[in-house]
Amino acid sequence: MESQNLVDDLSPKKNTVLKLSNGPVVGSRKRPSEGNYEKEKEHCIALFDQWSEADQVEFVERLISRMCHYQHGHINSYLKPMLQRDFITALPAQGLDHIAENILSFLDARSLCSAELVCKEWQRVISEGMLWKKLIERMVRTDPLWKGLSERHQWEKYLFKNRTSEVPPNSYYHSLYPKIIQDIETIEANWRCGRHNLQRIQCRSENSKGVYCLQYDDDKIISGLRDNSIK
């Protein structure tokens, strides 16, 4: 009965609330004294705790609907930090490190750098998850230029391996990434600015009707000619 009276008291009444055309809602009833307020508040909280979650939500919604814009802003500021959740920190505490690592593994290099600066726990997840190594491996799998550089500079041997004593720590891959980017930028700049050395290769294909295919590495160039010969 008491809870029903409390809910009914929230319904609009002619002698309780007056809406002004150019202003907020103004109550005609004066605020009770501090002592009465404390007693009434504790009584409301006691009733509130007895209700189900659905009833509590409905009750709060009706309360909020009767508040002015300033009150909404104050409540929003109060709720905002309560609604924030640091999943990357919370997941390892539940033994779910692999999920936190998987989430961060989708970041690009710039975002991964920023994530390392969030807090020590994020930095630990990135380091122990070897996420810089995984980022480089993803680039090598999808970009031929990255794959070529990995073979040429021989850091491919540190990739695509499980965690063993032969695998360097995450800091090695963190420092390796900007070096790779610098190499790529240098190669692209050399091609754009014409800083390259072109050499003519004599494959003696004058009588073979031309070159059909070509394969090369750092040491040799092999051509397949249209006369079915290889040089």
CSV table of C-alpha atoms in Angstrom, one decimal:
chain,number,residue,atom,x,y,z
A,1,MET,CA,0.0,0.0,0.0
A,2,GLU,CA,2.8,2.4,0.9
A,3,SER,CA,4.6,1.6,-2.4
A,4,GLN,CA,1.4,2.2,-4.4
A,5,ASN,CA,0.9,5.6,-2.7
A,6,LEU,CA,4.5,6.5,-3.5
A,7,VAL,CA,4.1,5.7,-7.2
A,8,ASP,CA,0.7,7.5,-7.3
A,9,ASP,CA,2.3,10.5,-5.8
A,10,LEU,CA,4.5,10.8,-8.9
A,11,SER,CA,1.6,11.2,-11.3
A,12,PRO,CA,0.9,14.8,-12.3
A,13,LYS,CA,-1.6,16.7,-10.2
A,14,LYS,CA,-3.2,20.0,-10.9
A,15,ASN,CA,-2.4,21.4,-7.5
A,16,THR,CA,1.2,20.1,-7.4
A,17,VAL,CA,2.9,21.1,-10.7
A,18,LEU,CA,2.6,24.2,-12.8
A,19,LYS,CA,4.1,24.4,-16.3
A,20,LEU,CA,5.2,27.9,-17.4
A,21,SER,CA,5.2,28.6,-21.1
A,22,ASN,CA,8.8,30.0,-21.1
A,23,GLY,CA,10.4,28.3,-18.1
A,24,PRO,CA,11.0,25.1,-16.3
A,25,VAL,CA,8.6,23.1,-14.3
A,26,VAL,CA,7.8,24.8,-11.0
A,27,GLY,CA,6.4,23.1,-8.0
A,28,SER,CA,3.8,24.9,-5.9
A,29,ARG,CA,4.6,22.7,-2.8
A,30,LYS,CA,7.5,24.0,-0.8
A,31,ARG,CA,10.5,21.8,-0.1
A,32,PRO,CA,10.1,20.1,3.3
A,33,SER,CA,12.5,20.8,6.1
A,34,GLU,CA,15.9,19.0,6.2
A,35,GLY,CA,14.8,16.7,8.9
A,36,ASN,CA,11.6,15.6,7.1
A,37,TYR,CA,13.6,15.2,3.9
A,38,GLU,CA,16.0,12.7,5.4
A,39,LYS,CA,13.2,10.7,6.9
A,40,GLU,CA,11.2,10.6,3.7
A,41,LYS,CA,14.4,9.8,1.7
A,42,GLU,CA,15.2,6.8,3.9
A,43,HIS,CA,11.6,5.6,3.7
A,44,CYS,CA,11.7,5.8,-0.2
A,45,ILE,CA,15.0,4.0,-0.3
A,46,ALA,CA,13.6,1.2,1.9
A,47,LEU,CA,10.6,0.8,-0.4
A,48,PHE,CA,12.8,1.0,-3.5
A,49,ASP,CA,15.0,-1.9,-2.2
A,50,GLN,CA,12.0,-4.1,-1.9
A,51,TRP,CA,10.9,-3.8,-5.5
A,52,SER,CA,12.0,-5.9,-8.5
A,53,GLU,CA,14.6,-4.6,-10.9
A,54,ALA,CA,11.9,-3.9,-13.5
A,55,ASP,CA,9.8,-1.9,-11.0
A,56,GLN,CA,12.9,0.0,-9.9
A,57,VAL,CA,13.7,0.9,-13.5
A,58,GLU,CA,10.1,2.1,-14.2
A,59,PHE,CA,10.1,4.1,-11.0
A,60,VAL,CA,13.4,5.9,-11.9
A,61,GLU,CA,12.2,6.6,-15.4
A,62,ARG,CA,9.1,8.3,-14.0
A,63,LEU,CA,11.3,10.3,-11.6
A,64,ILE,CA,13.6,11.4,-14.5
A,65,SER,CA,10.6,12.4,-16.7
A,66,ARG,CA,9.6,14.9,-14.0
A,67,MET,CA,13.0,16.6,-13.8
A,68,CYS,CA,14.2,19.7,-15.5
A,69,HIS,CA,17.1,19.9,-18.0
A,70,TYR,CA,19.6,21.0,-15.4
A,71,GLN,CA,18.8,17.9,-13.3
A,72,HIS,CA,19.2,15.7,-16.3
A,73,GLY,CA,22.7,17.1,-16.9
A,74,HIS,CA,23.6,16.5,-13.3
A,75,ILE,CA,22.4,12.9,-13.4
A,76,ASN,CA,24.2,12.3,-16.7
A,77,SER,CA,27.5,13.5,-15.1
A,78,TYR,CA,26.9,11.2,-12.2
A,79,LEU,CA,26.2,8.2,-14.4
A,80,LYS,CA,28.9,8.6,-17.0
A,81,PRO,CA,31.8,7.3,-15.0
A,82,MET,CA,29.7,4.5,-13.6
A,83,LEU,CA,28.9,3.3,-17.2
A,84,GLN,CA,32.5,3.3,-18.3
A,85,ARG,CA,34.1,-0.2,-18.4
A,86,ASP,CA,37.8,-1.0,-19.0
A,87,PHE,CA,37.4,-4.4,-20.6
A,88,ILE,CA,41.1,-4.7,-21.4
A,89,THR,CA,41.9,-4.5,-17.7
A,90,ALA,CA,38.9,-6.5,-16.5
A,91,LEU,CA,39.3,-9.5,-18.8
A,92,PRO,CA,42.8,-10.6,-17.6
A,93,ALA,CA,41.5,-10.4,-14.0
A,94,GLN,CA,39.0,-13.1,-15.1
A,95,GLY,CA,41.7,-15.3,-16.7
A,96,LEU,CA,40.7,-14.1,-20.2
A,97,ASP,CA,43.9,-12.6,-21.4
A,98,HIS,CA,43.6,-14.1,-24.8
A,99,ILE,CA,40.3,-12.1,-25.4
A,100,ALA,CA,42.0,-8.8,-24.5
A,101,GLU,CA,44.9,-9.6,-26.8
A,102,ASN,CA,42.5,-10.5,-29.6
A,103,ILE,CA,40.7,-7.2,-29.3
A,104,LEU,CA,43.9,-5.2,-29.4
A,105,SER,CA,45.3,-7.2,-32.2
A,106,PHE,CA,43.0,-5.5,-34.7
A,107,LEU,CA,44.6,-2.1,-34.0
A,108,ASP,CA,46.9,-0.4,-36.5
A,109,ALA,CA,50.4,0.8,-35.5
A,110,ARG,CA,49.3,4.3,-34.5
A,111,SER,CA,46.5,3.0,-32.4
A,112,LEU,CA,48.7,0.3,-30.8
A,113,CYS,CA,51.2,3.0,-29.8
A,114,SER,CA,48.3,5.0,-28.2
A,115,ALA,CA,47.0,1.9,-26.4
A,116,GLU,CA,50.4,1.2,-24.8
A,117,LEU,CA,50.2,4.6,-23.1
A,118,VAL,CA,46.7,4.1,-21.6
A,119,CYS,CA,48.0,2.3,-18.5
A,120,LYS,CA,50.4,-0.3,-17.3
A,121,GLU,CA,47.9,-3.1,-17.6
A,122,TRP,CA,47.2,-2.3,-21.3
A,123,GLN,CA,51.0,-2.1,-21.9
A,124,ARG,CA,51.4,-5.5,-20.2
A,125,VAL,CA,48.7,-7.1,-22.4
A,126,ILE,CA,50.3,-5.8,-25.6
A,127,SER,CA,53.8,-6.9,-24.5
A,128,GLU,CA,52.8,-10.4,-23.3
A,129,GLY,CA,50.5,-10.9,-26.3
A,130,MET,CA,53.4,-10.0,-28.7
A,131,LEU,CA,51.0,-7.7,-30.6
A,132,TRP,CA,53.8,-5.9,-32.4
A,133,LYS,CA,55.0,-9.2,-33.7
A,134,LYS,CA,51.5,-10.1,-34.8
A,135,LEU,CA,51.1,-6.7,-36.5
A,136,ILE,CA,54.3,-7.3,-38.6
A,137,GLU,CA,53.2,-10.8,-39.4
A,138,ARG,CA,49.9,-9.6,-40.7
A,139,MET,CA,51.6,-7.0,-42.9
A,140,VAL,CA,54.0,-9.6,-44.3
A,141,ARG,CA,51.1,-11.9,-45.1
A,142,THR,CA,49.2,-9.3,-47.0
A,143,ASP,CA,51.8,-7.0,-48.5
A,144,PRO,CA,54.4,-8.2,-51.0
A,145,LEU,CA,56.7,-5.3,-50.3
A,146,TRP,CA,56.8,-6.2,-46.6
A,147,LYS,CA,57.4,-9.9,-47.5
A,148,GLY,CA,60.3,-8.9,-49.8
A,149,LEU,CA,61.9,-6.8,-47.1
A,150,SER,CA,61.5,-9.5,-44.5
A,151,GLU,CA,63.4,-11.9,-46.8
A,152,ARG,CA,66.0,-9.4,-47.8
A,153,HIS,CA,66.8,-8.2,-44.3
A,154,GLN,CA,66.4,-11.7,-42.9
A,155,TRP,CA,64.1,-10.8,-40.0
A,156,GLU,CA,61.5,-13.2,-41.4
A,157,LYS,CA,63.2,-15.9,-39.3
A,158,TYR,CA,61.8,-14.2,-36.2
A,159,LEU,CA,58.2,-14.3,-37.5
A,160,PHE,CA,55.5,-17.0,-37.6
A,161,LYS,CA,56.9,-18.9,-34.6
A,162,ASN,CA,55.4,-19.8,-31.3
A,163,ARG,CA,56.8,-18.3,-28.1
A,164,THR,CA,60.1,-20.0,-27.7
A,165,SER,CA,63.5,-18.9,-26.3
A,166,GLU,CA,64.5,-18.1,-29.9
A,167,VAL,CA,61.8,-15.5,-30.4
A,168,PRO,CA,62.9,-12.0,-29.3
A,169,PRO,CA,60.8,-10.0,-26.8
A,170,ASN,CA,58.0,-7.7,-27.9
A,171,SER,CA,60.3,-4.7,-27.6
A,172,TYR,CA,62.3,-6.0,-30.5
A,173,TYR,CA,59.3,-5.9,-32.9
A,174,HIS,CA,58.2,-2.6,-31.5
A,175,SER,CA,61.6,-1.1,-32.5
A,176,LEU,CA,61.6,-3.0,-35.8
A,177,TYR,CA,58.3,-1.6,-37.0
A,178,PRO,CA,59.5,2.0,-37.5
A,179,LYS,CA,62.6,0.7,-39.3
A,180,ILE,CA,60.5,-1.2,-41.8
A,181,ILE,CA,58.4,1.9,-42.4
A,182,GLN,CA,61.5,4.0,-42.9
A,183,ASP,CA,62.8,1.4,-45.5
A,184,ILE,CA,59.5,1.5,-47.3
A,185,GLU,CA,59.4,5.3,-47.4
A,186,THR,CA,63.0,5.3,-48.7
A,187,ILE,CA,62.2,2.9,-51.5
A,188,GLU,CA,59.1,4.8,-52.6
A,189,ALA,CA,61.0,8.1,-52.5
A,190,ASN,CA,63.8,6.7,-54.6
A,191,TRP,CA,61.4,5.6,-57.3
A,192,ARG,CA,59.5,8.9,-57.2
A,193,CYS,CA,62.7,11.0,-57.4
A,194,GLY,CA,64.5,8.8,-59.9
A,195,ARG,CA,67.2,7.8,-57.5
A,196,HIS,CA,67.7,4.3,-58.9
A,197,ASN,CA,70.3,2.6,-61.1
A,198,LEU,CA,68.9,0.9,-64.2
A,199,GLN,CA,71.1,-1.6,-66.0
A,200,ARG,CA,70.5,-3.5,-69.2
A,201,ILE,CA,70.8,-7.2,-68.9
A,202,GLN,CA,71.9,-9.2,-72.0
A,203,CYS,CA,69.8,-12.4,-72.0
A,204,ARG,CA,70.6,-13.1,-75.7
A,205,SER,CA,67.0,-13.5,-76.7
A,206,GLU,CA,67.3,-12.1,-80.2
A,207,ASN,CA,66.7,-15.5,-81.8
A,208,SER,CA,64.2,-16.8,-79.2
A,209,LYS,CA,61.2,-14.6,-80.1
A,210,GLY,CA,61.4,-12.7,-76.8
A,211,VAL,CA,61.2,-13.3,-73.1
A,212,TYR,CA,58.2,-15.2,-71.8
A,213,CYS,CA,58.7,-14.9,-68.0
A,214,LEU,CA,61.1,-13.6,-65.5
A,215,GLN,CA,62.1,-14.6,-61.9
A,216,TYR,CA,64.7,-13.0,-59.7
A,217,ASP,CA,66.1,-12.8,-56.2
A,218,ASP,CA,69.0,-10.9,-54.6
A,219,ASP,CA,71.6,-13.0,-56.4
A,220,LYS,CA,70.3,-13.9,-59.8
A,221,ILE,CA,67.8,-13.3,-62.5
A,222,ILE,CA,66.3,-16.2,-64.5
A,223,SER,CA,64.4,-15.7,-67.7
A,224,GLY,CA,62.2,-18.1,-69.6
A,225,LEU,CA,62.4,-17.6,-73.3
A,226,ARG,CA,59.8,-18.3,-75.9
A,227,ASP,CA,62.1,-20.9,-77.6
A,228,ASN,CA,61.6,-23.0,-74.4
A,229,SER,CA,65.1,-22.2,-73.1
A,230,ILE,CA,66.0,-20.8,-69.7
A,231,LYS,CA,68.8,-18.4,-69.2
